[in-house]
XYZ file of C-alpha atoms in Angstrom:
734
model
C 102.305 104.776 82.066
C 102.680 103.782 85.615
C 106.018 104.984 86.962
C 107.035 107.176 89.858
C 106.414 110.407 88.023
C 106.270 112.666 91.006
C 109.384 114.574 90.066
C 108.664 117.837 88.298
C 110.258 116.581 85.092
C 107.418 114.120 84.730
C 109.995 111.358 84.173
C 109.916 108.094 85.968
C 111.362 106.583 89.109
C 111.887 107.789 92.607
C 115.569 108.388 91.924
C 114.503 111.486 89.991
C 113.288 112.995 93.213
C 116.204 115.211 93.990
C 116.056 114.538 97.708
C 114.221 112.314 100.117
C 111.071 114.292 100.876
C 110.789 112.373 104.064
C 109.208 113.719 107.195
C 105.746 115.130 106.764
C 105.594 116.163 110.370
C 103.746 119.252 111.418
C 106.756 120.988 112.863
C 109.899 120.688 114.897
C 110.207 121.784 118.521
C 111.117 125.311 119.392
C 109.278 127.393 116.793
C 107.191 130.367 117.983
C 103.546 130.100 117.049
C 101.156 131.882 119.339
C 99.389 135.081 118.273
C 96.780 137.342 119.744
C 93.200 137.637 118.570
C 91.805 140.982 117.343
C 89.493 142.993 119.582
C 86.354 142.607 117.493
C 86.467 138.781 117.633
C 86.160 138.564 113.870
C 88.882 136.781 111.962
C 91.427 139.577 111.786
C 88.807 141.914 110.375
C 89.897 145.388 109.415
C 88.241 148.206 107.514
C 89.890 148.886 104.189
C 88.890 152.421 103.435
C 85.296 151.558 102.617
C 82.468 149.279 103.589
C 84.098 146.073 102.407
C 85.026 143.730 105.209
C 88.466 142.242 104.721
C 90.478 139.671 106.629
C 94.195 139.974 107.012
C 96.265 136.927 107.804
C 99.545 135.279 107.047
C 102.579 136.532 105.192
C 105.264 134.273 103.787
C 108.897 135.262 104.155
C 112.351 133.701 104.226
C 114.861 134.457 106.895
C 118.233 132.876 107.482
C 118.238 129.139 106.889
C 114.515 128.753 107.547
C 111.394 129.616 105.649
C 109.052 131.797 107.681
C 105.416 132.715 107.619
C 105.645 136.267 108.887
C 103.261 138.555 110.662
C 103.776 141.529 112.885
C 103.570 142.364 116.588
C 103.475 138.730 117.604
C 104.947 137.574 120.863
C 105.919 134.104 122.021
C 104.519 132.697 125.259
C 105.520 129.075 124.695
C 107.478 127.021 122.184
C 106.103 124.654 119.598
C 107.504 121.766 121.607
C 105.148 122.823 124.378
C 102.370 123.140 121.818
C 102.793 119.544 120.784
C 102.234 118.373 124.326
C 99.440 120.831 125.031
C 97.500 120.441 121.788
C 94.393 119.463 123.696
C 94.473 122.803 125.502
C 92.166 125.604 124.413
C 91.203 125.225 120.754
C 90.321 128.587 119.328
C 89.306 127.322 115.906
C 85.596 127.366 116.752
C 85.875 130.965 117.812
C 87.713 131.805 114.620
C 85.148 130.119 112.396
C 82.249 131.667 114.225
C 83.900 135.033 113.943
C 84.568 134.545 110.248
C 80.928 133.778 109.657
C 79.614 136.559 111.856
C 79.841 139.173 109.159
C 76.282 138.236 108.231
C 77.008 138.252 104.517
C 76.703 135.687 101.741
C 80.421 136.040 101.105
C 83.226 137.615 103.068
C 86.101 138.861 100.893
C 89.523 137.858 102.123
C 92.517 140.168 102.078
C 95.753 138.504 103.091
C 98.607 140.879 102.723
C 101.768 142.038 104.433
C 105.094 143.685 103.806
C 105.145 144.724 100.167
C 108.800 145.667 100.011
C 110.828 143.577 97.528
C 111.953 140.366 99.205
C 109.990 141.201 102.310
C 107.219 138.687 101.915
C 104.588 136.976 99.801
C 101.184 138.481 99.207
C 97.932 136.550 99.505
C 95.306 138.941 98.248
C 91.711 138.654 96.976
C 91.286 142.321 96.092
C 91.633 141.411 92.414
C 89.120 138.578 92.676
C 89.564 134.856 93.186
C 91.402 132.225 91.200
C 90.040 129.005 89.706
C 87.445 126.718 91.226
C 88.884 123.772 93.161
C 87.574 120.413 91.900
C 88.935 118.050 94.532
C 91.512 115.391 95.358
C 90.934 111.767 94.468
C 92.404 108.363 93.724
C 92.084 105.549 91.184
C 90.873 102.025 91.844
C 91.886 100.014 88.837
C 94.334 100.206 86.034
C 94.390 97.492 87.048
C 93.095 95.216 89.742
C 94.705 97.368 92.437
C 91.846 96.819 94.929
C 91.688 93.071 94.290
C 92.528 91.828 97.789
C 90.529 94.491 99.649
C 87.187 92.807 99.044
C 88.347 89.658 100.840
C 89.151 91.428 104.121
C 87.095 90.318 107.122
C 85.173 92.846 109.151
C 85.748 95.134 110.942
C 89.047 95.647 109.133
C 87.562 96.125 105.688
C 85.257 98.889 106.919
C 88.117 100.512 108.803
C 90.199 100.660 105.615
C 87.284 102.196 103.736
C 86.826 104.790 106.499
C 90.473 105.831 106.261
C 89.994 106.369 102.531
C 86.559 107.962 102.239
C 85.048 109.018 105.563
C 84.957 112.832 105.810
C 87.158 114.414 108.467
C 88.690 111.082 109.413
C 91.552 110.093 107.113
C 92.282 110.820 103.455
C 88.657 112.023 103.137
C 88.846 111.804 99.343
C 86.612 113.990 97.199
C 86.874 111.813 94.066
C 86.864 108.087 93.291
C 87.914 107.081 89.797
C 87.396 103.449 88.795
C 88.347 101.271 85.875
C 85.556 100.173 83.583
C 86.682 96.560 83.481
C 87.534 95.399 79.972
C 88.838 91.838 80.594
C 92.449 92.781 79.815
C 95.676 93.144 81.789
C 95.929 96.771 82.885
C 98.960 96.840 85.234
C 98.541 94.389 88.145
C 95.766 92.192 86.814
C 92.566 92.035 84.830
C 89.174 93.429 85.774
C 86.034 91.801 84.335
C 83.835 93.569 81.819
C 80.100 94.001 82.268
C 79.830 92.660 78.688
C 82.210 89.772 77.979
C 80.293 89.130 74.754
C 77.996 91.159 72.531
C 74.732 89.791 73.935
C 76.002 89.457 77.489
C 75.308 92.028 80.220
C 76.074 91.575 83.914
C 76.420 94.554 86.261
C 77.573 92.595 89.277
C 80.973 91.378 88.102
C 84.095 92.524 89.878
C 84.285 94.798 92.891
C 84.265 98.355 91.539
C 80.446 98.616 91.927
C 80.801 97.581 95.552
C 83.663 100.025 96.126
C 81.738 102.968 94.665
C 78.752 102.166 96.887
C 80.960 101.947 99.966
C 82.525 105.302 99.107
C 79.054 106.839 98.673
C 77.930 105.446 102.036
C 80.716 107.371 103.706
C 80.603 110.491 101.573
C 77.355 110.992 99.612
C 78.989 113.918 97.787
C 81.967 111.954 96.461
C 82.530 112.455 92.721
C 82.560 109.240 90.639
C 84.565 108.817 87.428
C 84.675 105.853 85.037
C 87.439 105.180 82.509
C 88.172 102.214 80.206
C 91.683 100.740 80.033
C 91.030 97.617 77.936
C 87.877 96.609 76.065
C 86.307 93.181 75.432
C 87.456 91.681 72.157
C 84.063 91.629 70.419
C 84.078 95.428 70.159
C 87.109 95.266 67.858
C 85.485 93.060 65.213
C 88.806 91.252 64.763
C 91.003 94.313 65.331
C 92.827 95.374 68.492
C 91.078 98.736 68.297
C 87.980 100.086 70.096
C 87.009 102.603 67.388
C 86.006 100.156 64.654
C 82.324 100.830 65.351
C 81.998 104.136 67.184
C 78.357 103.715 68.104
C 78.932 100.195 69.437
C 81.766 101.325 71.709
C 79.749 104.333 72.879
C 76.829 102.014 73.633
C 79.155 99.766 75.635
C 80.384 102.687 77.778
C 76.958 104.293 78.181
C 75.494 100.928 79.226
C 78.033 100.827 82.075
C 76.882 104.255 83.242
C 73.226 103.267 83.007
C 73.888 99.943 84.750
C 75.564 101.788 87.607
C 72.369 103.769 88.128
C 69.819 101.021 87.484
C 71.419 98.254 89.520
C 73.398 100.173 92.145
C 71.806 103.650 92.308
C 75.165 105.203 91.458
C 75.346 108.465 89.510
C 78.523 108.614 87.453
C 79.727 112.225 87.205
C 82.513 111.978 84.611
C 83.465 109.522 81.890
C 86.774 109.130 80.084
C 87.799 107.894 76.632
C 90.681 105.355 76.664
C 93.363 105.464 79.320
C 96.732 106.674 77.986
C 95.928 105.535 74.464
C 94.687 107.123 71.250
C 91.518 109.161 71.180
C 89.143 109.450 68.243
C 87.500 112.838 67.700
C 84.424 111.358 66.069
C 84.021 108.860 68.894
C 84.046 111.623 71.521
C 81.272 113.419 69.654
C 79.244 110.207 69.270
C 79.681 109.488 72.977
C 78.332 112.927 73.893
C 75.314 112.504 71.639
C 74.536 109.062 73.036
C 74.849 110.319 76.607
C 72.419 113.120 75.832
C 70.035 110.768 74.056
C 69.905 108.557 77.150
C 69.174 111.524 79.418
C 72.714 111.637 80.797
C 73.432 115.288 80.071
C 74.877 115.616 83.586
C 77.692 113.171 82.801
C 80.739 115.192 81.762
C 83.522 114.031 79.458
C 87.228 114.002 80.360
C 89.790 113.686 77.581
C 92.169 112.296 76.875
C 93.737 110.868 80.057
C 97.144 110.878 78.436
C 99.153 114.011 77.559
C 98.085 117.616 77.129
C 98.659 117.190 73.420
C 97.371 116.511 70.853
C 93.931 116.806 72.471
C 94.342 120.501 73.329
C 95.312 121.510 69.807
C 92.493 119.399 68.380
C 90.000 121.212 70.589
C 91.242 124.630 69.473
C 90.771 123.602 65.849
C 87.355 121.982 66.270
C 84.624 124.025 67.939
C 82.296 121.018 68.308
C 85.009 118.984 70.024
C 85.768 121.950 72.273
C 82.121 122.098 73.268
C 81.671 118.416 74.149
C 84.816 118.021 76.297
C 84.400 119.393 79.808
C 87.802 118.628 81.331
C 91.255 118.119 79.846
C 92.876 115.372 81.885
C 96.629 114.753 81.671
C 98.656 112.021 83.353
C 101.851 112.693 85.295
C 102.188 116.273 83.999
C 105.160 117.084 86.218
C 103.076 119.929 87.768
C 103.013 121.841 84.459
C 100.375 122.331 81.767
C 100.824 123.754 78.265
C 99.727 126.947 76.561
C 97.245 125.235 74.236
C 95.464 123.550 77.129
C 95.062 126.869 78.926
C 93.772 128.547 75.767
C 90.838 126.131 75.586
C 89.382 127.694 78.730
C 88.514 124.207 80.021
C 89.217 122.810 83.455
C 92.664 121.230 83.625
C 93.138 118.156 85.820
C 96.002 115.891 86.678
C 93.700 112.946 86.153
C 96.355 110.439 87.203
C 99.424 111.225 89.278
C 101.646 110.006 92.138
C 102.512 106.345 91.221
C 105.119 106.338 93.960
C 105.846 103.919 96.845
C 103.850 105.035 99.853
C 106.767 105.638 102.212
C 107.756 109.104 103.425
C 109.532 109.872 100.145
C 106.315 109.147 98.299
C 104.319 111.160 100.830
C 106.568 114.165 100.274
C 106.120 113.741 96.555
C 102.330 113.662 96.988
C 102.381 116.788 99.159
C 104.390 118.655 96.562
C 102.195 117.851 93.590
C 98.957 118.553 95.475
C 100.099 122.163 95.805
C 102.256 122.647 92.744
C 99.887 121.149 90.196
C 97.876 124.305 90.722
C 100.738 126.724 91.392
C 102.636 125.691 88.240
C 99.961 124.304 85.961
C 96.567 125.649 87.102
C 95.289 122.098 87.567
C 92.260 122.167 89.825
C 92.114 118.454 90.607
C 94.757 115.812 91.277
C 93.967 112.087 91.287
C 96.408 109.520 92.673
C 97.201 106.138 91.217
C 96.365 104.224 93.203
C 93.742 104.251 95.936
C 94.983 101.353 98.057
C 97.833 98.917 97.427
C 95.654 95.828 97.690
C 97.491 93.507 95.317
C 100.332 91.046 95.846
C 103.828 92.314 96.489
C 106.172 91.620 93.575
C 103.538 92.615 91.072
C 104.460 95.836 89.220
C 104.514 99.063 91.253
C 104.046 97.359 94.578
C 102.826 99.524 97.457
C 102.031 102.545 95.279
C 98.651 103.156 96.933
C 97.764 105.858 99.431
C 97.695 103.037 102.006
C 98.480 99.305 102.038
C 95.986 96.449 102.508
C 97.278 93.221 100.981
C 96.689 90.602 103.687
C 93.014 89.642 103.861
C 94.036 86.309 105.410
C 95.451 88.119 108.466
C 93.430 91.365 108.494
C 96.648 93.386 108.655
C 96.776 96.776 106.938
C 98.914 99.929 107.163
C 97.693 103.528 107.230
C 100.583 105.028 105.300
C 101.746 108.649 105.454
C 100.143 109.669 102.094
C 96.776 109.275 103.832
C 97.653 112.094 106.220
C 99.287 114.208 103.529
C 95.979 114.002 101.663
C 94.111 115.058 104.791
C 95.986 118.368 104.919
C 94.035 119.385 101.821
C 90.926 117.219 101.757
C 89.752 117.741 105.324
C 89.880 121.530 105.023
C 88.562 122.122 101.508
C 85.743 120.884 99.310
C 85.059 120.928 95.563
C 83.458 124.276 94.854
C 85.921 126.269 96.940
C 88.126 128.739 95.078
C 91.846 129.284 95.010
C 93.137 132.742 95.714
C 94.994 134.189 92.747
C 98.037 134.959 94.839
C 99.563 131.528 95.328
C 103.092 130.525 94.474
C 106.527 129.218 95.345
C 108.622 129.903 98.377
C 111.883 131.401 97.239
C 114.044 128.874 99.056
C 111.953 125.801 98.400
C 108.314 124.749 98.667
C 104.988 126.276 97.769
C 101.806 127.687 99.234
C 98.178 127.767 98.180
C 95.141 129.337 99.789
C 91.484 128.502 99.216
C 88.187 129.959 100.396
C 84.563 128.886 100.332
C 83.470 132.506 99.862
C 81.642 132.384 103.190
C 84.455 133.502 105.421
C 86.381 130.226 105.678
C 89.983 130.091 104.613
C 92.532 127.271 104.258
C 96.242 127.774 103.590
C 98.474 124.794 102.756
C 102.235 125.234 102.865
C 104.671 122.509 101.822
C 108.449 122.577 101.942
C 109.128 119.307 100.154
C 111.261 120.774 97.338
C 115.043 120.872 97.393
C 116.531 124.185 98.509
C 118.835 125.391 95.692
C 122.266 126.979 95.965
C 122.599 126.883 99.721
C 125.413 124.532 100.595
C 124.311 123.050 103.864
C 125.537 119.681 105.047
C 122.715 118.227 106.986
C 120.499 115.117 106.881
C 117.056 114.882 108.354
C 114.842 112.036 107.199
C 111.725 110.671 108.851
C 113.281 109.702 112.151
C 110.766 108.408 114.656
C 111.964 110.923 117.224
C 111.063 113.828 114.912
C 108.229 112.410 112.873
C 104.640 113.512 113.248
C 101.700 112.754 110.981
C 98.718 115.062 110.831
C 98.959 116.236 114.437
C 96.788 119.099 115.644
C 98.634 121.929 117.366
C 97.328 124.777 119.465
C 95.282 127.191 117.429
C 96.701 130.539 116.409
C 95.007 133.383 118.301
C 94.856 136.667 116.438
C 94.219 138.793 119.507
C 95.685 142.310 119.202
C 98.013 141.260 116.391
C 96.269 143.060 113.553
C 95.596 139.661 112.036
C 99.226 138.674 111.529
C 101.309 135.848 112.899
C 104.693 134.133 112.704
C 105.308 130.544 111.720
C 108.765 129.111 111.108
C 109.180 126.356 108.552
C 111.867 123.820 107.855
C 112.354 121.513 104.928
C 110.074 118.490 104.488
C 107.129 120.010 106.319
C 103.518 120.420 105.476
C 101.196 122.899 107.206
C 97.541 123.559 106.835
C 96.182 126.794 108.331
C 92.425 126.936 108.279
C 89.359 128.445 109.889
C 87.563 125.090 109.822
C 87.291 123.155 113.092
C 86.212 119.826 111.628
C 89.631 118.271 111.032
C 90.310 114.988 112.747
C 92.969 112.318 112.750
C 90.758 109.266 112.695
C 91.958 106.095 114.345
C 90.974 102.538 115.138
C 92.607 99.925 117.337
C 95.692 98.460 115.710
C 94.838 95.844 113.074
C 96.180 92.297 113.452
C 99.884 91.745 112.937
C 101.191 90.942 109.492
C 101.247 87.267 108.555
C 102.337 85.482 105.371
C 99.846 83.761 103.114
C 98.745 80.455 104.736
C 101.097 77.585 103.958
C 98.111 75.329 103.324
C 95.223 76.730 101.319
C 92.098 75.087 99.900
C 89.115 76.347 97.920
C 86.320 74.129 96.569
C 84.436 77.127 95.061
C 81.162 75.802 96.514
C 79.378 79.123 96.727
C 75.847 79.142 95.343
C 75.338 82.906 95.686
C 78.786 84.536 95.799
C 78.850 88.233 96.685
C 81.735 88.826 94.270
C 82.241 87.111 90.929
C 85.875 86.181 91.656
C 87.140 83.618 94.153
C 89.089 85.034 97.123
C 92.819 85.639 96.698
C 93.009 84.522 93.050
C 94.503 87.394 91.051
C 93.747 87.110 87.323
C 96.662 88.221 85.154
C 95.313 87.321 81.730
C 91.746 86.131 81.239
C 88.868 86.241 83.723
C 88.147 83.466 86.223
C 84.641 83.564 87.716
C 82.415 81.469 89.931
C 80.317 79.154 87.779
C 77.322 76.882 88.329
C 76.983 73.703 86.248
C 73.203 73.503 86.112
C 73.215 69.944 84.729
C 75.717 68.647 87.289
C 74.267 67.901 90.697
C 77.434 66.215 91.944
C 80.825 67.280 93.213
C 81.500 69.742 90.401
C 78.253 71.704 90.443
C 80.083 74.835 91.625
C 83.434 75.601 90.002
C 85.780 78.395 88.940
C 85.595 78.985 85.181
C 87.783 80.879 82.755
C 85.134 82.739 80.761
C 86.900 84.522 77.872
C 86.979 82.867 74.465
C 88.674 85.700 72.594
C 91.537 88.070 73.266
C 90.441 91.473 74.597
C 91.365 94.799 73.032
C 94.536 95.047 75.050
C 95.961 97.891 77.063
C 99.143 96.030 77.987
C 100.916 92.939 76.657
C 98.457 90.262 77.755
C 99.779 86.719 77.478
C 98.438 84.363 74.828
C 97.417 82.061 77.683
C 95.096 82.894 80.561
C 96.472 82.684 84.080
C 95.432 83.487 87.656
C 98.003 83.550 90.456
C 97.632 82.953 94.188
C 99.751 82.621 97.311
C 103.131 83.873 98.473
C 105.840 84.951 96.075
C 108.432 83.511 98.482
C 107.084 79.968 98.124
C 109.679 77.542 96.795
C 108.845 73.924 97.686
C 105.156 73.148 97.252
C 102.518 70.682 96.128
C 99.579 71.948 94.063
C 96.511 69.848 93.336
C 93.449 70.833 91.335
C 90.584 69.220 89.402
C 90.478 70.505 85.823
C 87.943 70.347 82.990
C 88.785 71.160 79.368
C 85.783 72.418 77.412
C 87.364 72.927 73.973
C 87.871 69.783 71.814
C 91.272 68.935 70.298
C 93.009 72.310 70.784
C 91.953 72.954 74.371
C 94.389 72.766 77.267
C 94.805 73.677 80.950
C 97.640 73.895 83.469
C 98.548 74.205 87.109
C 101.840 75.858 88.047
C 104.222 76.796 90.841
C 107.075 79.246 91.323
C 105.481 81.695 88.872
C 107.816 84.675 89.034
C 106.130 87.462 87.067
C 102.730 89.062 86.776
C 101.017 92.260 85.747
C 102.278 93.814 82.538
C 105.209 91.365 82.580
C 103.004 88.281 82.505
C 103.999 87.227 78.981
C 107.533 86.510 80.180
C 106.544 84.656 83.365
C 108.670 81.645 84.252
C 107.970 78.814 86.672
C 107.054 75.139 86.504
C 103.904 74.608 84.399
C 102.113 71.247 84.176
C 99.858 71.144 81.082
C 97.348 68.634 79.722
C 95.644 68.930 76.337
C 92.449 67.611 74.804
C 94.477 66.052 71.980
C 95.862 63.450 74.413
C 99.201 64.984 75.380
C 100.903 66.535 78.382
C 103.808 68.916 78.738
C 105.993 70.339 81.489
C 107.469 73.751 80.728
C 109.644 76.286 82.477
C 107.680 79.277 81.225
C 104.123 80.339 80.463
C 104.847 80.795 76.759
C 105.986 77.165 76.496
C 109.435 77.756 75.063
C 111.302 75.839 77.783
C 110.165 72.189 77.705
C 111.218 69.900 80.558
C 109.057 66.890 79.671
C 106.347 65.845 77.206
C 104.377 62.768 76.252
C 101.081 61.139 75.377
C 98.309 60.451 77.856
C 94.634 59.466 77.754
C 92.965 62.858 77.971
C 89.810 64.200 76.358
C 87.601 67.244 76.652
C 84.568 67.522 78.945
C 85.970 65.092 81.491
C 87.218 65.923 84.967
C 90.854 65.097 85.814
C 92.946 65.731 88.902
C 96.416 67.209 88.375
C 99.081 67.186 91.075
C 102.361 69.097 90.793
C 105.141 68.675 93.366
C 108.212 70.911 93.380
C 111.097 70.309 95.765
C 114.487 71.875 95.279
C 115.645 71.244 91.714
C 113.210 68.385 91.117
C 109.551 68.266 90.151
C 106.985 65.503 89.646
C 103.455 65.282 88.326
C 100.471 62.993 88.759
C 97.281 62.502 86.793
C 94.337 61.191 88.828
C 96.713 60.076 91.552
C 99.062 58.119 89.253
C 102.592 59.240 88.496
C 102.882 60.765 85.025
C 106.397 62.191 85.223
C 108.872 62.029 88.069
C 112.002 63.820 89.346
C 112.323 66.099 86.366
C 115.174 68.548 86.843
C 114.018 72.203 86.937
C 116.435 75.094 86.925
C 114.704 78.430 87.434
C 113.074 80.241 89.159
C 113.647 79.356 92.793
C 110.391 80.822 94.116
C 107.057 82.301 93.072
C 103.267 82.034 93.213
C 100.998 79.092 92.492
C 98.736 79.437 89.452
C 96.031 77.933 87.246
C 95.214 78.720 83.640
C 94.420 77.707 80.078
C 96.367 77.209 76.878
C 94.502 79.971 75.040
C 91.435 82.156 75.414
C 89.057 79.254 75.945
C 86.427 78.024 78.372
C 87.742 75.710 81.090
C 86.855 74.900 84.688
C 88.762 74.336 87.918
C 87.645 72.806 91.194
C 88.974 71.637 94.564
C 92.132 73.728 94.429
C 94.682 72.833 97.107
C 98.224 74.042 97.710
C 100.617 73.033 100.457
C 103.874 74.951 100.712
C 106.930 74.374 102.852
C 106.980 77.647 104.778
């Protein structure tokens, strides 16, 4: 499912967020912050009755109408407002980190405690050992085609976007990249091509996920890579819409993707999933593990089932072999809670897909909340956002639900949205392999806190106040006003001089703080990208690319079927290089793919336009192709798309319809058409009238069309069949 499931109920839509979790600013002016450093220059080191070295830091407490992080004996020498303007003043973080590491030990235990009286504070304490191992924060590319437009960005903007996502200590600094194993089917906002369209076909250069994983690895060699199928190519089903017909064949298909990643791209896949948000098969999971081991891929771990906590957890408790072969239980949109059975397995628990929320400040607040509370409430040690970057056309499903937005390769414009900086509060100051402290939890009057350590003296505390404060009747509104809004701003460091390692920090609603010994945090920046511009009113592509870097033509977004660059070896003329629809059978679907194939392009706001394209039907008698305008739906809604569709068929007929399914017929007739011959189709739409030409001659004229009033341009085929397109041209009245 792909809804805004950030609310704790796990149900959909942003309206379930009980309040706008708007401003993710670091603080508001006027809050006391400064503390003194202890005499021994170690990070608040004190002796605790023995030889163990312990650090004592922050206490959490509520007072009045504000949440407070409390310490003792702290005095104020300037306000936070002054801190904001003097943040470049002395930074004591390096001193703190050096002091923390100066104990000369492999691990420095951390003791964070304070007033123990009831209601007096919150205890952060490692005296009883540490909590669970932290596995990282990540995001999903795919499920589906969510990074489609990113690959077309010109430099330097494409590299800048990638830096904001993956570069350590710069932006989101993600620890995990999860990608779709393309299966040729519609998986939310488009289709992603399979590495095996057919049984004897293997190509490990299709699509853009290989490229994206390599770019992520360039920036962060330690990034964790995960692969997961959504749809599967149809041949695996042997006539059924089911991937478990032949368990060994499906396992071979998945393992070949992992091996291809290594052989052709030098990419080591760390985790592999089963079938996104669909049924799992216990026998298949066991076969997959055996095949991985047989191929020397023992290091590749299995996540299951990328759906709900149940029934996979119960199945694992009843089957010791299944329990052994699954390494991580991954649930989607868990509402920050896990279940008893999942915990009883003793396996790592992950929110393996979460967020799915527009990337405004409300969405950023949602993201901040679940990053903390997935562990506080559900002991989930990793959270992965859908999706990585909103790089697909607006008006497709779940528009702008990425951590940032990059959907204008024609202009170079992109937006570093606030979820990038919310991510940074955790990702820049932790790493997989750190450990949570056991004493984490909720703030009584709203929000949560977690603390993590690397066991070497470094400590990071993340406090969020994005939750609604219950029972207090206060009439006040404070959203993300520009005058109050800050994103990932560094303040003056907290000195612990003569304060016995304690300090005071006042919190208000909709805030996010990270307190850490690390000094590597950075708010990365580049010069502003170009201004936003609409899709060009006139657009042409002749597909004449002998050695394309990507298999898909720029800006075409496949919604059903797969359209790839193609070389006609026997044609040395004008149509040697074309765009070809390459599927001849329906994939094992994840969503409701249309019965026709279709790829959209352009601006959803287009109304009056002329579309021209050369077309080539390859299938005798039953084959057919179309060009279209004003296409009003895509993604998982593609079956019900309406528009103006101009079809020709190999049986010598043409048709004009008001929908992709062909139920609304505006015009029809006979025409001299046959397969394996090039024809030029021209469709003109102006107001309520449309006209069509075949090879420059009028075929139908001034046909009245009713709905819709605007939409994308498109090309496609009548069924899953081979067909080619060339010399595409669209001219819109912008």
